[in-house]
mmCIF file of C-alpha atoms in Angstrom:
data_model
loop_
_atom_site.group_PDB
_atom_site.id
_atom_site.type_symbol
_atom_site.label_atom_id
_atom_site.label_comp_id
_atom_site.label_asym_id
_atom_site.label_seq_id
_atom_site.Cartn_x
_atom_site.Cartn_y
_atom_site.Cartn_z
ATOM 1 C CA ALA S 139 -0.012 0.071 0.066
ATOM 2 C CA LYS S 140 2.953 2.399 0.819
ATOM 3 C CA LYS S 141 4.459 1.771 -2.608
ATOM 4 C CA ALA S 142 1.278 2.248 -4.511
ATOM 5 C CA GLY S 143 0.613 5.632 -2.499
ATOM 6 C CA LEU S 144 4.142 6.878 -3.290
ATOM 7 C CA ALA S 145 3.718 6.114 -6.872
ATOM 8 C CA ALA S 146 0.385 8.062 -7.115
ATOM 9 C CA MET S 147 2.017 10.916 -5.136
ATOM 10 C CA PHE S 148 5.049 10.941 -7.661
ATOM 11 C CA LEU S 149 2.400 11.135 -10.504
ATOM 12 C CA THR S 150 0.713 13.838 -8.904
ATOM 13 C CA CYS S 151 3.796 15.838 -8.249
ATOM 14 C CA THR S 152 4.746 15.393 -11.848
ATOM 15 C CA GLY S 153 1.528 17.269 -12.846
ATOM 16 C CA ILE S 154 1.931 20.064 -10.291
ATOM 17 C CA CYS S 155 5.482 20.678 -11.398
ATOM 18 C CA ALA S 156 4.214 20.754 -15.143
ATOM 19 C CA GLY S 157 7.101 18.409 -16.399
ATOM 20 C CA THR S 158 9.990 20.469 -14.722
ATOM 21 C CA ILE S 159 11.140 17.387 -12.700
ATOM 22 C CA VAL S 160 12.878 15.875 -15.477
ATOM 23 C CA SER S 161 15.129 18.803 -16.042
ATOM 24 C CA GLY S 162 15.295 20.218 -12.405
ATOM 25 C CA SER S 163 17.124 19.251 -9.386
ATOM 26 C CA CYS S 164 19.253 16.207 -10.056
ATOM 27 C CA PHE S 165 22.366 14.602 -8.736
ATOM 28 C CA ALA S 166 25.269 12.626 -10.213
ATOM 29 C CA ASP S 167 25.058 8.717 -9.588
ATOM 30 C CA GLY S 168 27.296 7.774 -6.700
ATOM 31 C CA SER S 169 26.341 10.838 -4.676
ATOM 32 C CA GLN S 170 26.277 9.621 -1.100
ATOM 33 C CA VAL S 171 23.256 10.100 0.966
ATOM 34 C CA LEU S 172 22.904 8.873 4.726
ATOM 35 C CA VAL S 173 19.787 6.685 4.875
ATOM 36 C CA TRP S 174 18.046 5.401 8.044
ATOM 37 C CA THR S 175 17.860 1.664 7.644
ATOM 38 C CA PRO S 176 16.803 -1.161 10.150
ATOM 39 C CA ASP S 177 20.378 -1.482 11.060
ATOM 40 C CA GLY S 178 20.883 2.311 11.710
ATOM 41 C CA PRO S 179 22.214 5.053 9.502
ATOM 42 C CA LYS S 180 24.067 3.939 6.418
ATOM 43 C CA HIS S 181 25.496 5.681 3.395
ATOM 44 C CA LEU S 182 24.092 4.791 0.067
ATOM 45 C CA PRO S 183 24.774 5.821 -3.476
ATOM 46 C CA ILE S 184 21.765 8.170 -4.234
ATOM 47 C CA GLU S 185 20.588 6.124 -7.268
ATOM 48 C CA PHE S 186 19.767 3.112 -4.693
ATOM 49 C CA VAL S 187 17.751 5.152 -2.361
ATOM 50 C CA GLU S 188 14.267 4.140 -2.046
ATOM 51 C CA GLU S 189 10.877 5.819 -1.946
ATOM 52 C CA GLY S 190 9.822 5.963 1.746
ATOM 53 C CA GLN S 191 13.116 5.916 3.113
ATOM 54 C CA GLY S 192 14.490 8.377 5.784
ATOM 55 C CA VAL S 193 17.393 10.556 4.697
ATOM 56 C CA GLN S 194 19.605 13.029 6.255
ATOM 57 C CA THR S 195 18.818 16.772 5.833
ATOM 58 C CA VAL S 196 18.915 19.895 7.950
ATOM 59 C CA GLU S 197 15.737 21.867 9.309
ATOM 60 C CA ASP S 198 15.898 24.837 11.568
ATOM 61 C CA GLY S 199 19.690 24.880 12.074
ATOM 62 C CA ARG S 200 19.791 21.180 13.133
ATOM 63 C CA VAL S 201 20.564 17.970 11.381
ATOM 64 C CA ALA S 202 17.351 16.165 10.786
ATOM 65 C CA TRP S 203 15.591 13.223 8.950
ATOM 66 C CA THR S 204 13.226 13.546 5.995
ATOM 67 C CA THR S 205 11.501 11.105 3.755
ATOM 68 C CA VAL S 206 11.941 10.226 0.179
ATOM 69 C CA ALA S 207 8.898 11.080 -1.834
ATOM 70 C CA SER S 208 10.534 9.957 -5.207
ATOM 71 C CA ASN S 209 13.735 8.747 -6.766
ATOM 72 C CA THR S 210 13.974 8.455 -10.728
ATOM 73 C CA ARG S 211 17.069 7.864 -12.702
ATOM 74 C CA TYR S 212 17.608 9.280 -16.330
ATOM 75 C CA GLU S 213 19.907 8.765 -18.954
ATOM 76 C CA GLY S 214 21.014 11.369 -21.580
ATOM 77 C CA SER S 215 23.139 14.298 -21.816
ATOM 78 C CA PHE S 216 23.019 16.474 -18.794
ATOM 79 C CA PRO S 217 24.672 19.809 -18.311
ATOM 80 C CA SER S 218 26.220 19.723 -14.875
ATOM 81 C CA VAL S 219 28.700 21.355 -12.339
ATOM 82 C CA ARG S 220 31.023 19.638 -10.104
ATOM 83 C CA LEU S 221 31.470 21.634 -6.833
ATOM 84 C CA VAL S 222 34.324 21.271 -4.283
ATOM 85 C CA VAL S 223 33.497 22.618 -0.975
ATOM 86 C CA ARG S 224 35.944 22.802 1.984
ATOM 87 C CA THR S 225 35.287 23.120 5.788
ATOM 88 C CA ALA S 226 37.744 23.268 8.530
ATOM 89 C CA GLY S 227 37.726 19.571 8.784
ATOM 90 C CA ALA S 228 36.957 17.965 5.367
ATOM 91 C CA GLN S 229 36.521 18.562 1.730
ATOM 92 C CA HIS S 230 33.382 17.640 -0.141
ATOM 93 C CA VAL S 231 32.916 17.080 -3.789
ATOM 94 C CA VAL S 232 29.231 16.871 -5.292
ATOM 95 C CA THR S 233 28.202 17.000 -8.691
ATOM 96 C CA MET S 234 24.557 18.202 -9.741
ATOM 97 C CA THR S 235 22.710 19.670 -12.717
ATOM 98 C CA THR S 236 23.470 23.218 -13.577
ATOM 99 C CA MET S 237 20.012 24.254 -12.758
ATOM 100 C CA HIS S 238 19.766 22.795 -9.462
ATOM 101 C CA LEU S 239 18.485 25.103 -6.911
ATOM 102 C CA MET S 240 21.185 25.535 -4.020
ATOM 103 C CA PRO S 241 21.574 27.721 -0.986
ATOM 104 C CA ARG S 242 24.279 30.340 -0.674
ATOM 105 C CA PHE S 243 25.141 32.380 2.248
ATOM 106 C CA ASP S 244 25.008 36.183 1.450
ATOM 107 C CA GLY S 245 24.241 37.732 4.905
ATOM 108 C CA SER S 246 24.889 37.394 8.573
ATOM 109 C CA SER S 247 22.939 34.378 9.066
ATOM 110 C CA GLN S 248 24.468 30.895 8.382
ATOM 111 C CA ARG S 249 21.329 28.867 8.425
ATOM 112 C CA PHE S 250 20.170 26.691 5.443
ATOM 113 C CA GLU S 251 16.578 28.356 5.657
ATOM 114 C CA ASP S 252 18.026 32.010 5.589
ATOM 115 C CA ALA S 253 20.251 31.181 2.561
ATOM 116 C CA THR S 254 19.899 33.018 -0.790
ATOM 117 C CA VAL S 255 18.651 30.667 -3.658
ATOM 118 C CA VAL S 256 20.737 30.216 -6.688
ATOM 119 C CA GLU S 257 21.356 27.844 -9.258
ATOM 120 C CA ALA S 258 24.231 25.454 -8.996
ATOM 121 C CA SER S 259 26.042 26.879 -11.995
ATOM 122 C CA GLU S 260 25.825 30.391 -10.350
ATOM 123 C CA LEU S 261 28.055 29.260 -7.344
ATOM 124 C CA LYS S 262 31.540 30.766 -7.628
ATOM 125 C CA VAL S 263 34.885 30.116 -5.814
ATOM 126 C CA GLY S 264 34.694 31.788 -2.261
ATOM 127 C CA ASP S 265 30.962 31.323 -1.968
ATOM 128 C CA LEU S 266 29.768 29.953 1.277
ATOM 129 C CA VAL S 267 27.337 27.173 1.454
ATOM 130 C CA PRO S 268 25.965 25.041 4.301
ATOM 131 C CA VAL S 269 27.500 21.468 4.735
ATOM 132 C CA VAL S 270 27.029 18.823 7.398
ATOM 133 C CA TYR S 271 30.056 17.775 9.096
ATOM 134 C CA GLY S 272 29.496 15.285 11.957
ATOM 135 C CA PRO S 273 26.510 15.995 13.922
ATOM 136 C CA SER S 274 26.048 19.702 12.920
ATOM 137 C CA GLU S 275 25.610 22.034 10.196
ATOM 138 C CA VAL S 276 28.571 24.122 9.379
ATOM 139 C CA VAL S 277 29.754 26.656 6.645
ATOM 140 C CA GLY S 278 31.769 25.418 3.654
ATOM 141 C CA GLU S 279 33.496 27.452 1.034
ATOM 142 C CA VAL S 280 33.549 26.703 -2.513
ATOM 143 C CA VAL S 281 36.928 26.226 -3.562
ATOM 144 C CA ALA S 282 36.586 24.986 -7.119
ATOM 145 C CA THR S 283 33.882 24.521 -9.787
ATOM 146 C CA GLU S 284 33.903 22.682 -13.024
ATOM 147 C CA LEU S 285 31.328 22.471 -15.779
ATOM 148 C CA VAL S 286 30.692 18.756 -16.845
ATOM 149 C CA THR S 287 28.116 16.676 -18.762
ATOM 150 C CA LEU S 288 26.493 13.766 -17.091
ATOM 151 C CA GLN S 289 25.230 10.695 -18.987
ATOM 152 C CA ARG S 290 22.983 9.665 -16.033
ATOM 153 C CA LYS S 291 21.471 11.706 -13.261
ATOM 154 C CA THR S 292 19.258 10.965 -10.279
ATOM 155 C CA ASP S 293 16.403 13.059 -9.391
ATOM 156 C CA LEU S 294 15.634 12.442 -5.765
ATOM 157 C CA THR S 295 12.821 14.444 -4.092
ATOM 158 C CA THR S 296 11.969 14.597 -0.380
ATOM 159 C CA ILE S 297 8.999 15.903 1.324
ATOM 160 C CA SER S 298 11.197 18.304 3.074
ATOM 161 C CA GLY S 299 12.481 19.633 -0.180
ATOM 162 C CA SER S 300 16.220 19.135 0.948
ATOM 163 C CA VAL S 301 18.759 16.472 1.378
ATOM 164 C CA VAL S 302 22.308 16.098 2.287
ATOM 165 C CA ALA S 303 24.628 14.739 -0.720
ATOM 166 C CA ASN S 304 28.224 14.117 -0.184
ATOM 167 C CA GLY S 305 28.023 16.274 2.890
ATOM 168 C CA VAL S 306 26.629 19.366 1.119
ATOM 169 C CA VAL S 307 23.010 20.536 1.885
ATOM 170 C CA ALA S 308 20.973 20.938 -1.261
ATOM 171 C CA SER S 309 17.399 21.300 -2.233
ATOM 172 C CA THR S 310 15.357 18.753 -3.964
ATOM 173 C CA LEU S 311 12.775 21.016 -5.448
ATOM 174 C CA CYS S 312 11.058 20.261 -8.929
ATOM 175 C CA GLU S 313 11.969 23.731 -10.213
ATOM 176 C CA THR S 314 14.237 24.959 -13.244
ATOM 177 C CA ARG S 315 13.499 28.670 -12.453
ATOM 178 C CA SER S 316 16.147 30.995 -11.083
ATOM 179 C CA PRO S 317 14.607 32.906 -8.093
ATOM 180 C CA SER S 318 15.564 36.486 -7.528
ATOM 181 C CA ASN S 319 18.324 37.207 -5.026
ATOM 182 C CA THR S 320 15.929 38.254 -2.396
ATOM 183 C CA THR S 321 14.284 34.702 -2.185
ATOM 184 C CA SER S 322 15.631 32.960 0.861
ATOM 185 C CA MET S 323 15.618 29.010 0.733
ATOM 186 C CA GLY S 324 13.201 28.902 3.623
ATOM 187 C CA ALA S 325 10.673 31.054 1.897
ATOM 188 C CA LEU S 326 10.966 29.162 -1.333
ATOM 189 C CA LEU S 327 10.535 25.746 0.546
ATOM 190 C CA GLU S 328 7.488 27.065 2.359
ATOM 191 C CA GLU S 329 5.982 28.102 -1.112
ATOM 192 C CA TRP S 330 6.904 24.741 -2.564
ATOM 193 C CA LYS S 331 5.593 22.699 0.529
ATOM 194 C CA ALA S 332 2.086 24.497 0.366
ATOM 195 C CA SER S 333 1.701 23.643 -3.460
ATOM 196 C CA HIS S 334 2.668 20.102 -2.668
ATOM 197 C CA TRP S 335 1.111 19.645 0.929
ATOM 198 C CA PRO S 336 -1.822 17.280 -0.363
ATOM 199 C CA LEU S 337 0.925 14.880 -1.380
ATOM 200 C CA TRP S 338 2.867 14.989 1.890
ATOM 201 C CA THR S 339 -0.411 13.998 3.914
ATOM 202 C CA PHE S 340 0.229 10.546 2.622
ATOM 203 C CA HIS S 341 3.054 10.364 5.308
ATOM 204 C CA ALA S 342 1.200 11.704 8.125
#
C-alpha cells in the first residue's frame, strides 16, 4: 500500500510541476546520502535510495531526517557542475545539474533556511554554503567549480524539499527557474511545500 501511495504521489507531483521534474534538481550517480535503515544510519549511493526511506537533511539549523517522496534515474546528456566545498575538517565534492537550486550564504545568518537561492552553476569560488560535518550544520567554502556533462542523473525528491549529498546541503525542488536574489531558501521551501501539501499528507 505504501509503494502504491508513493507512486500515485509522484504522478501527482509531476503534474503540479508541469514536467520540470525531469530537468530540475538532479545529482550525479554515486552521490552519497545518509539513509536510515533497520540497522541504523548507512551511506548509500543516491541512485539506490528507495521511496519512503528516511534520509539526512537539515531543518531549523539542526541535522534532521526527511522522507524520500520519489527517486528516478535518467539517461541522456545533462549539463552539470562539479563543486568542491571545503570546511575546516574536510573537503566535499558533489556534482549536480546546472539548474539545481542551491543555498548560498550572503548575509550574517548561516542557516540553510536563511540562505539565498541560486542555481548550482551560479556558485563561484569563495561562496559560502551549508555543509553537514559530523552531527552539525557548518559553513563550507566553494574552492573549485567545473562544468561537466552527465550521461546519467538521479532525481531525488524529499517531502522537506532538501537533502544532504556528499555532505553538502541541497534542495530537491522540482523547479527550473532561477529565483531573485531576495528569495530565501526557507521562503521558497514553504511556498513549494504549500503547493505540494496534499501529497505529503500520505506520510502523516
